[in-house]
JSON list of C-alpha atoms in Angstrom, two decimals:
[
{"chain": "A", "resi": 161, "resn": "MET", "atom": "CA", "xyz": [-19.73, 12.04, 34.67]},
{"chain": "A", "resi": 162, "resn": "LEU", "atom": "CA", "xyz": [-17.87, 9.56, 32.54]},
{"chain": "A", "resi": 163, "resn": "THR", "atom": "CA", "xyz": [-16.49, 10.43, 29.12]},
{"chain": "A", "resi": 164, "resn": "ILE", "atom": "CA", "xyz": [-17.05, 7.48, 26.80]},
{"chain": "A", "resi": 165, "resn": "ASN", "atom": "CA", "xyz": [-15.13, 7.13, 23.61]},
{"chain": "A", "resi": 166, "resn": "PHE", "atom": "CA", "xyz": [-14.77, 3.84, 21.53]},
{"chain": "A", "resi": 167, "resn": "SER", "atom": "CA", "xyz": [-12.53, 5.16, 19.01]},
{"chain": "A", "resi": 168, "resn": "PRO", "atom": "CA", "xyz": [-10.44, 3.53, 18.09]},
{"chain": "A", "resi": 169, "resn": "PHE", "atom": "CA", "xyz": [-12.24, 0.45, 18.73]},
{"chain": "A", "resi": 170, "resn": "PRO", "atom": "CA", "xyz": [-10.90, -1.69, 21.60]},
{"chain": "A", "resi": 171, "resn": "ASN", "atom": "CA", "xyz": [-10.12, -5.17, 20.41]},
{"chain": "A", "resi": 172, "resn": "LEU", "atom": "CA", "xyz": [-9.75, -7.42, 23.38]},
{"chain": "A", "resi": 173, "resn": "GLU", "atom": "CA", "xyz": [-7.99, -10.83, 23.95]},
{"chain": "A", "resi": 174, "resn": "THR", "atom": "CA", "xyz": [-8.21, -13.60, 26.52]},
{"chain": "A", "resi": 175, "resn": "GLU", "atom": "CA", "xyz": [-6.43, -16.72, 26.72]},
{"chain": "A", "resi": 176, "resn": "ARG", "atom": "CA", "xyz": [-8.81, -18.58, 24.20]},
{"chain": "A", "resi": 177, "resn": "LEU", "atom": "CA", "xyz": [-10.81, -15.62, 22.72]},
{"chain": "A", "resi": 178, "resn": "SER", "atom": "CA", "xyz": [-10.63, -12.62, 20.43]},
{"chain": "A", "resi": 179, "resn": "LEU", "atom": "CA", "xyz": [-13.23, -10.00, 20.96]},
{"chain": "A", "resi": 180, "resn": "ARG", "atom": "CA", "xyz": [-13.35, -7.71, 17.84]},
{"chain": "A", "resi": 181, "resn": "ARG", "atom": "CA", "xyz": [-15.68, -5.32, 16.16]},
{"chain": "A", "resi": 182, "resn": "VAL", "atom": "CA", "xyz": [-18.73, -6.92, 14.48]},
{"chain": "A", "resi": 183, "resn": "ASN", "atom": "CA", "xyz": [-18.77, -6.44, 10.70]},
{"chain": "A", "resi": 184, "resn": "LYS", "atom": "CA", "xyz": [-20.79, -7.20, 7.79]},
{"chain": "A", "resi": 185, "resn": "ASN", "atom": "CA", "xyz": [-19.08, -10.54, 7.13]},
{"chain": "A", "resi": 186, "resn": "ASP", "atom": "CA", "xyz": [-20.78, -11.66, 10.45]},
{"chain": "A", "resi": 187, "resn": "ALA", "atom": "CA", "xyz": [-24.35, -11.29, 8.93]},
{"chain": "A", "resi": 188, "resn": "SER", "atom": "CA", "xyz": [-24.99, -15.01, 8.65]},
{"chain": "A", "resi": 189, "resn": "ALA", "atom": "CA", "xyz": [-23.78, -15.70, 12.15]},
{"chain": "A", "resi": 190, "resn": "ILE", "atom": "CA", "xyz": [-25.81, -12.84, 13.50]},
{"chain": "A", "resi": 191, "resn": "LEU", "atom": "CA", "xyz": [-28.88, -14.24, 11.72]},
{"chain": "A", "resi": 192, "resn": "GLU", "atom": "CA", "xyz": [-28.21, -17.75, 13.03]},
{"chain": "A", "resi": 193, "resn": "LEU", "atom": "CA", "xyz": [-27.86, -16.36, 16.60]},
{"chain": "A", "resi": 194, "resn": "ARG", "atom": "CA", "xyz": [-30.75, -14.05, 16.61]},
{"chain": "A", "resi": 195, "resn": "SER", "atom": "CA", "xyz": [-33.39, -16.00, 14.58]},
{"chain": "A", "resi": 196, "resn": "SER", "atom": "CA", "xyz": [-33.22, -19.06, 16.72]},
{"chain": "A", "resi": 197, "resn": "PRO", "atom": "CA", "xyz": [-36.27, -19.26, 18.96]},
{"chain": "A", "resi": 198, "resn": "GLU", "atom": "CA", "xyz": [-33.97, -21.31, 21.50]},
{"chain": "A", "resi": 199, "resn": "SER", "atom": "CA", "xyz": [-31.21, -18.66, 21.60]},
{"chain": "A", "resi": 200, "resn": "MET", "atom": "CA", "xyz": [-33.77, -15.98, 21.81]},
{"chain": "A", "resi": 201, "resn": "LYS", "atom": "CA", "xyz": [-36.00, -17.75, 24.41]},
{"chain": "A", "resi": 202, "resn": "TYR", "atom": "CA", "xyz": [-35.13, -15.33, 27.32]},
{"chain": "A", "resi": 203, "resn": "ILE", "atom": "CA", "xyz": [-34.79, -12.22, 25.26]},
{"chain": "A", "resi": 204, "resn": "PRO", "atom": "CA", "xyz": [-37.80, -10.11, 24.59]},
{"chain": "A", "resi": 205, "resn": "ARG", "atom": "CA", "xyz": [-36.84, -8.79, 21.21]},
{"chain": "A", "resi": 206, "resn": "PRO", "atom": "CA", "xyz": [-38.22, -9.87, 17.85]},
{"chain": "A", "resi": 207, "resn": "LEU", "atom": "CA", "xyz": [-36.43, -12.57, 15.91]},
{"chain": "A", "resi": 208, "resn": "LEU", "atom": "CA", "xyz": [-34.48, -11.70, 12.83]},
{"chain": "A", "resi": 209, "resn": "LYS", "atom": "CA", "xyz": [-35.80, -13.29, 9.71]},
{"chain": "A", "resi": 210, "resn": "THR", "atom": "CA", "xyz": [-33.44, -12.34, 6.90]},
{"chain": "A", "resi": 211, "resn": "THR", "atom": "CA", "xyz": [-29.83, -11.42, 6.11]},
{"chain": "A", "resi": 212, "resn": "GLU", "atom": "CA", "xyz": [-31.12, -7.67, 5.73]},
{"chain": "A", "resi": 213, "resn": "ASP", "atom": "CA", "xyz": [-32.41, -7.91, 9.27]},
{"chain": "A", "resi": 214, "resn": "ALA", "atom": "CA", "xyz": [-28.93, -9.07, 10.48]},
{"chain": "A", "resi": 215, "resn": "LEU", "atom": "CA", "xyz": [-27.26, -6.35, 8.42]},
{"chain": "A", "resi": 216, "resn": "GLU", "atom": "CA", "xyz": [-29.73, -3.77, 10.01]},
{"chain": "A", "resi": 217, "resn": "HIS", "atom": "CA", "xyz": [-28.74, -5.16, 13.42]},
{"chain": "A", "resi": 218, "resn": "ILE", "atom": "CA", "xyz": [-24.97, -4.80, 12.64]},
{"chain": "A", "resi": 219, "resn": "ALA", "atom": "CA", "xyz": [-25.80, -1.20, 11.57]},
{"chain": "A", "resi": 220, "resn": "MET", "atom": "CA", "xyz": [-27.41, -0.54, 14.84]},
{"chain": "A", "resi": 221, "resn": "ILE", "atom": "CA", "xyz": [-24.46, -1.89, 16.66]},
{"chain": "A", "resi": 222, "resn": "ASP", "atom": "CA", "xyz": [-22.10, 0.37, 14.53]},
{"chain": "A", "resi": 223, "resn": "ASP", "atom": "CA", "xyz": [-24.41, 3.48, 15.22]},
{"chain": "A", "resi": 224, "resn": "LYS", "atom": "CA", "xyz": [-24.15, 2.90, 19.07]},
{"chain": "A", "resi": 225, "resn": "ILE", "atom": "CA", "xyz": [-20.34, 2.48, 18.96]},
{"chain": "A", "resi": 226, "resn": "ASP", "atom": "CA", "xyz": [-19.85, 5.57, 16.76]},
{"chain": "A", "resi": 227, "resn": "ASN", "atom": "CA", "xyz": [-22.07, 7.63, 19.03]},
{"chain": "A", "resi": 228, "resn": "ASN", "atom": "CA", "xyz": [-20.33, 6.20, 22.09]},
{"chain": "A", "resi": 229, "resn": "GLU", "atom": "CA", "xyz": [-23.81, 4.88, 23.33]},
{"chain": "A", "resi": 230, "resn": "GLY", "atom": "CA", "xyz": [-22.88, 1.40, 23.75]},
{"chain": "A", "resi": 231, "resn": "ILE", "atom": "CA", "xyz": [-20.40, -1.21, 22.54]},
{"chain": "A", "resi": 232, "resn": "ASN", "atom": "CA", "xyz": [-20.69, -4.85, 21.16]},
{"chain": "A", "resi": 233, "resn": "TRP", "atom": "CA", "xyz": [-17.88, -7.24, 20.39]},
{"chain": "A", "resi": 234, "resn": "ALA", "atom": "CA", "xyz": [-17.97, -10.25, 18.32]},
{"chain": "A", "resi": 235, "resn": "ILE", "atom": "CA", "xyz": [-16.66, -13.31, 20.40]},
{"chain": "A", "resi": 236, "resn": "THR", "atom": "CA", "xyz": [-14.51, -15.48, 18.23]},
{"chain": "A", "resi": 237, "resn": "LEU", "atom": "CA", "xyz": [-12.05, -18.19, 19.09]},
{"chain": "A", "resi": 238, "resn": "LYS", "atom": "CA", "xyz": [-8.40, -16.94, 18.75]},
{"chain": "A", "resi": 239, "resn": "ASN", "atom": "CA", "xyz": [-7.71, -19.46, 15.87]},
{"chain": "A", "resi": 240, "resn": "ASP", "atom": "CA", "xyz": [-10.84, -18.50, 13.97]},
{"chain": "A", "resi": 241, "resn": "SER", "atom": "CA", "xyz": [-12.43, -15.30, 12.93]},
{"chain": "A", "resi": 242, "resn": "GLU", "atom": "CA", "xyz": [-15.84, -16.63, 12.76]},
{"chain": "A", "resi": 243, "resn": "LEU", "atom": "CA", "xyz": [-18.36, -15.09, 15.14]},
{"chain": "A", "resi": 244, "resn": "ILE", "atom": "CA", "xyz": [-19.67, -17.37, 17.79]},
{"chain": "A", "resi": 245, "resn": "GLY", "atom": "CA", "xyz": [-21.37, -14.98, 20.09]},
{"chain": "A", "resi": 246, "resn": "LEU", "atom": "CA", "xyz": [-21.83, -11.31, 21.04]},
{"chain": "A", "resi": 247, "resn": "ILE", "atom": "CA", "xyz": [-21.12, -9.50, 24.15]},
{"chain": "A", "resi": 248, "resn": "GLY", "atom": "CA", "xyz": [-21.21, -5.94, 25.18]},
{"chain": "A", "resi": 249, "resn": "PHE", "atom": "CA", "xyz": [-22.20, -2.87, 27.30]},
{"chain": "A", "resi": 250, "resn": "TYR", "atom": "CA", "xyz": [-25.72, -1.67, 26.75]},
{"chain": "A", "resi": 251, "resn": "ARG", "atom": "CA", "xyz": [-27.57, 1.15, 28.46]},
{"chain": "A", "resi": 252, "resn": "ILE", "atom": "CA", "xyz": [-24.61, 2.94, 29.40]},
{"chain": "A", "resi": 253, "resn": "ARG", "atom": "CA", "xyz": [-25.52, 5.66, 31.84]},
{"chain": "A", "resi": 254, "resn": "PRO", "atom": "CA", "xyz": [-22.28, 7.99, 32.07]},
{"chain": "A", "resi": 255, "resn": "GLU", "atom": "CA", "xyz": [-24.01, 10.13, 34.70]},
{"chain": "A", "resi": 256, "resn": "HIS", "atom": "CA", "xyz": [-24.14, 7.03, 36.98]},
{"chain": "A", "resi": 257, "resn": "TYR", "atom": "CA", "xyz": [-20.93, 5.35, 36.08]},
{"chain": "A", "resi": 258, "resn": "ARG", "atom": "CA", "xyz": [-23.07, 2.31, 35.25]},
{"chain": "A", "resi": 259, "resn": "ALA", "atom": "CA", "xyz": [-23.62, -0.05, 32.22]},
{"chain": "A", "resi": 260, "resn": "GLU", "atom": "CA", "xyz": [-25.58, -3.09, 31.50]},
{"chain": "A", "resi": 261, "resn": "ILE", "atom": "CA", "xyz": [-23.73, -6.23, 30.15]},
{"chain": "A", "resi": 262, "resn": "GLY", "atom": "CA", "xyz": [-25.28, -8.40, 27.71]},
{"chain": "A", "resi": 263, "resn": "TYR", "atom": "CA", "xyz": [-24.15, -11.65, 25.84]},
{"chain": "A", "resi": 264, "resn": "MET", "atom": "CA", "xyz": [-25.33, -14.35, 23.55]},
{"chain": "A", "resi": 265, "resn": "LEU", "atom": "CA", "xyz": [-23.53, -17.48, 22.31]},
{"chain": "A", "resi": 266, "resn": "LEU", "atom": "CA", "xyz": [-24.30, -19.98, 19.62]},
{"chain": "A", "resi": 267, "resn": "PRO", "atom": "CA", "xyz": [-25.59, -23.14, 21.30]},
{"chain": "A", "resi": 268, "resn": "ASP", "atom": "CA", "xyz": [-22.70, -25.27, 19.98]},
{"chain": "A", "resi": 269, "resn": "PHE", "atom": "CA", "xyz": [-20.27, -23.43, 22.05]},
{"chain": "A", "resi": 270, "resn": "SER", "atom": "CA", "xyz": [-22.46, -23.30, 25.33]},
{"chain": "A", "resi": 271, "resn": "GLY", "atom": "CA", "xyz": [-21.11, -24.88, 28.57]},
{"chain": "A", "resi": 272, "resn": "LYS", "atom": "CA", "xyz": [-17.23, -24.42, 27.56]},
{"chain": "A", "resi": 273, "resn": "GLY", "atom": "CA", "xyz": [-16.72, -21.32, 29.82]},
{"chain": "A", "resi": 274, "resn": "ILE", "atom": "CA", "xyz": [-16.65, -19.00, 26.89]},
{"chain": "A", "resi": 275, "resn": "ILE", "atom": "CA", "xyz": [-19.03, -16.38, 28.19]},
{"chain": "A", "resi": 276, "resn": "SER", "atom": "CA", "xyz": [-17.36, -16.38, 31.56]},
{"chain": "A", "resi": 277, "resn": "GLU", "atom": "CA", "xyz": [-14.02, -15.69, 29.96]},
{"chain": "A", "resi": 278, "resn": "ALA", "atom": "CA", "xyz": [-15.42, -12.98, 27.92]},
{"chain": "A", "resi": 279, "resn": "ILE", "atom": "CA", "xyz": [-17.28, -11.44, 30.84]},
{"chain": "A", "resi": 280, "resn": "ASN", "atom": "CA", "xyz": [-14.05, -11.43, 32.88]},
{"chain": "A", "resi": 281, "resn": "GLU", "atom": "CA", "xyz": [-12.17, -9.57, 30.09]},
{"chain": "A", "resi": 282, "resn": "LEU", "atom": "CA", "xyz": [-15.18, -7.09, 29.61]},
{"chain": "A", "resi": 283, "resn": "MET", "atom": "CA", "xyz": [-15.22, -6.34, 33.26]},
{"chain": "A", "resi": 284, "resn": "ASN", "atom": "CA", "xyz": [-11.58, -5.49, 33.35]},
{"chain": "A", "resi": 285, "resn": "TYR", "atom": "CA", "xyz": [-12.16, -3.11, 30.29]},
{"chain": "A", "resi": 286, "resn": "GLY", "atom": "CA", "xyz": [-15.21, -1.58, 31.90]},
{"chain": "A", "resi": 287, "resn": "PHE", "atom": "CA", "xyz": [-13.68, -0.86, 35.23]},
{"chain": "A", "resi": 288, "resn": "LYS", "atom": "CA", "xyz": [-10.15, -0.10, 34.26]},
{"chain": "A", "resi": 289, "resn": "THR", "atom": "CA", "xyz": [-10.47, 1.71, 30.92]},
{"chain": "A", "resi": 290, "resn": "MET", "atom": "CA", "xyz": [-14.03, 2.91, 30.99]},
{"chain": "A", "resi": 291, "resn": "HIS", "atom": "CA", "xyz": [-13.81, 3.70, 34.76]},
{"chain": "A", "resi": 292, "resn": "LEU", "atom": "CA", "xyz": [-17.42, 2.31, 35.40]},
{"chain": "A", "resi": 293, "resn": "HIS", "atom": "CA", "xyz": [-18.47, 2.11, 38.97]},
{"chain": "A", "resi": 294, "resn": "SER", "atom": "CA", "xyz": [-20.92, -0.83, 38.51]},
{"chain": "A", "resi": 295, "resn": "VAL", "atom": "CA", "xyz": [-22.03, -3.24, 35.74]},
{"chain": "A", "resi": 296, "resn": "GLU", "atom": "CA", "xyz": [-25.65, -4.83, 35.82]},
{"chain": "A", "resi": 297, "resn": "GLY", "atom": "CA", "xyz": [-26.91, -7.89, 34.10]},
{"chain": "A", "resi": 298, "resn": "VAL", "atom": "CA", "xyz": [-30.80, -7.93, 33.56]},
{"chain": "A", "resi": 299, "resn": "ILE", "atom": "CA", "xyz": [-32.02, -11.54, 32.73]},
{"chain": "A", "resi": 300, "resn": "ASP", "atom": "CA", "xyz": [-35.30, -13.47, 32.64]},
{"chain": "A", "resi": 301, "resn": "PRO", "atom": "CA", "xyz": [-35.63, -15.26, 36.06]},
{"chain": "A", "resi": 302, "resn": "ASN", "atom": "CA", "xyz": [-36.06, -18.65, 34.12]},
{"chain": "A", "resi": 303, "resn": "ASN", "atom": "CA", "xyz": [-32.62, -18.21, 32.37]},
{"chain": "A", "resi": 304, "resn": "LEU", "atom": "CA", "xyz": [-30.77, -20.46, 34.93]},
{"chain": "A", "resi": 305, "resn": "ALA", "atom": "CA", "xyz": [-27.70, -20.64, 32.78]},
{"chain": "A", "resi": 306, "resn": "SER", "atom": "CA", "xyz": [-27.33, -16.81, 32.58]},
{"chain": "A", "resi": 307, "resn": "GLU", "atom": "CA", "xyz": [-27.82, -16.55, 36.35]},
{"chain": "A", "resi": 308, "resn": "LYS", "atom": "CA", "xyz": [-25.16, -19.15, 37.08]},
{"chain": "A", "resi": 309, "resn": "VAL", "atom": "CA", "xyz": [-22.63, -17.29, 34.72]},
{"chain": "A", "resi": 310, "resn": "LEU", "atom": "CA", "xyz": [-23.36, -14.04, 36.49]},
{"chain": "A", "resi": 311, "resn": "GLN", "atom": "CA", "xyz": [-22.98, -15.41, 39.92]},
{"chain": "A", "resi": 312, "resn": "LYS", "atom": "CA", "xyz": [-19.87, -17.26, 38.82]},
{"chain": "A", "resi": 313, "resn": "ASN", "atom": "CA", "xyz": [-18.42, -13.89, 37.94]},
{"chain": "A", "resi": 314, "resn": "GLY", "atom": "CA", "xyz": [-19.16, -12.17, 41.24]},
{"chain": "A", "resi": 315, "resn": "PHE", "atom": "CA", "xyz": [-22.35, -10.54, 40.28]},
{"chain": "A", "resi": 316, "resn": "ILE", "atom": "CA", "xyz": [-24.86, -10.13, 43.23]},
{"chain": "A", "resi": 317, "resn": "LYS", "atom": "CA", "xyz": [-28.78, -10.17, 42.91]},
{"chain": "A", "resi": 318, "resn": "GLU", "atom": "CA", "xyz": [-30.12, -6.68, 43.43]},
{"chain": "A", "resi": 319, "resn": "ALA", "atom": "CA", "xyz": [-33.83, -7.10, 42.27]},
{"chain": "A", "resi": 320, "resn": "HIS", "atom": "CA", "xyz": [-36.58, -9.07, 40.87]},
{"chain": "A", "resi": 321, "resn": "LEU", "atom": "CA", "xyz": [-38.89, -6.85, 38.95]},
{"chain": "A", "resi": 322, "resn": "ARG", "atom": "CA", "xyz": [-42.26, -8.51, 38.34]},
{"chain": "A", "resi": 323, "resn": "GLU", "atom": "CA", "xyz": [-43.95, -8.03, 34.93]},
{"chain": "A", "resi": 324, "resn": "ASN", "atom": "CA", "xyz": [-41.78, -5.00, 34.10]},
{"chain": "A", "resi": 325, "resn": "GLU", "atom": "CA", "xyz": [-41.47, -5.42, 30.50]},
{"chain": "A", "resi": 326, "resn": "TYR", "atom": "CA", "xyz": [-44.26, -6.16, 27.86]},
{"chain": "A", "resi": 327, "resn": "PHE", "atom": "CA", "xyz": [-43.40, -8.02, 24.73]},
{"chain": "A", "resi": 328, "resn": "GLU", "atom": "CA", "xyz": [-45.64, -10.15, 22.18]},
{"chain": "A", "resi": 329, "resn": "GLY", "atom": "CA", "xyz": [-48.77, -9.91, 24.23]},
{"chain": "A", "resi": 330, "resn": "ARG", "atom": "CA", "xyz": [-47.48, -10.89, 27.65]},
{"chain": "A", "resi": 331, "resn": "PHE", "atom": "CA", "xyz": [-45.51, -9.30, 30.60]},
{"chain": "A", "resi": 332, "resn": "TRP", "atom": "CA", "xyz": [-42.07, -10.51, 31.35]},
{"chain": "A", "resi": 333, "resn": "ASP", "atom": "CA", "xyz": [-40.12, -10.41, 34.78]},
{"chain": "A", "resi": 334, "resn": "SER", "atom": "CA", "xyz": [-36.60, -9.23, 35.04]},
{"chain": "A", "resi": 335, "resn": "VAL", "atom": "CA", "xyz": [-33.92, -10.18, 37.48]},
{"chain": "A", "resi": 336, "resn": "ILE", "atom": "CA", "xyz": [-31.19, -7.62, 37.90]},
{"chain": "A", "resi": 337, "resn": "TYR", "atom": "CA", "xyz": [-27.61, -8.66, 39.03]},
{"chain": "A", "resi": 338, "resn": "SER", "atom": "CA", "xyz": [-24.66, -6.18, 39.57]},
{"chain": "A", "resi": 339, "resn": "LYS", "atom": "CA", "xyz": [-20.98, -5.94, 40.28]},
{"chain": "A", "resi": 340, "resn": "LEU", "atom": "CA", "xyz": [-19.11, -3.15, 41.71]},
{"chain": "A", "resi": 341, "resn": "ASN", "atom": "CA", "xyz": [-15.89, -2.08, 40.57]},
{"chain": "A", "resi": 342, "resn": "GLN", "atom": "CA", "xyz": [-13.27, -3.46, 43.17]},
{"chain": "A", "resi": 343, "resn": "LEU", "atom": "CA", "xyz": [-10.25, -3.26, 40.93]}
]
């Protein structure tokens, strides 16, 4: 079984990006990201409504990091500390050497390869440092942009689960992609 330890917090860098710990100064960007019906269209979670909601979301992220249950990074451009997105490992299952990757990006930054660049760095961290055997991405089957980014990064479709999640009065399908550690 894996031993997970996110202390000290692992800041990561790519050619264009800095991936750092989310902090309270990110509350307005988190609110913008998670209150937008467009950004949250394929994510069956409640929309944030207030800065307090965003601060509670940040506290939840911190709690998961502090308890080594999950980890999120703020995605920023190297020349700017402003959060433009989130990426992280959720539902880490140490007994199976597996984690789920998730990511969101403010719409103004979409289509520029930012998520692919961040995923590539996270996969290196997940496989080399965390010693994960596999990483999965769970997406809405209608989220074609997310499907493309997973495929571009070497993820393979594993399953299509029909109406497996219930949220706000309807059932949602999920598609699971995964990538095995081949580093």
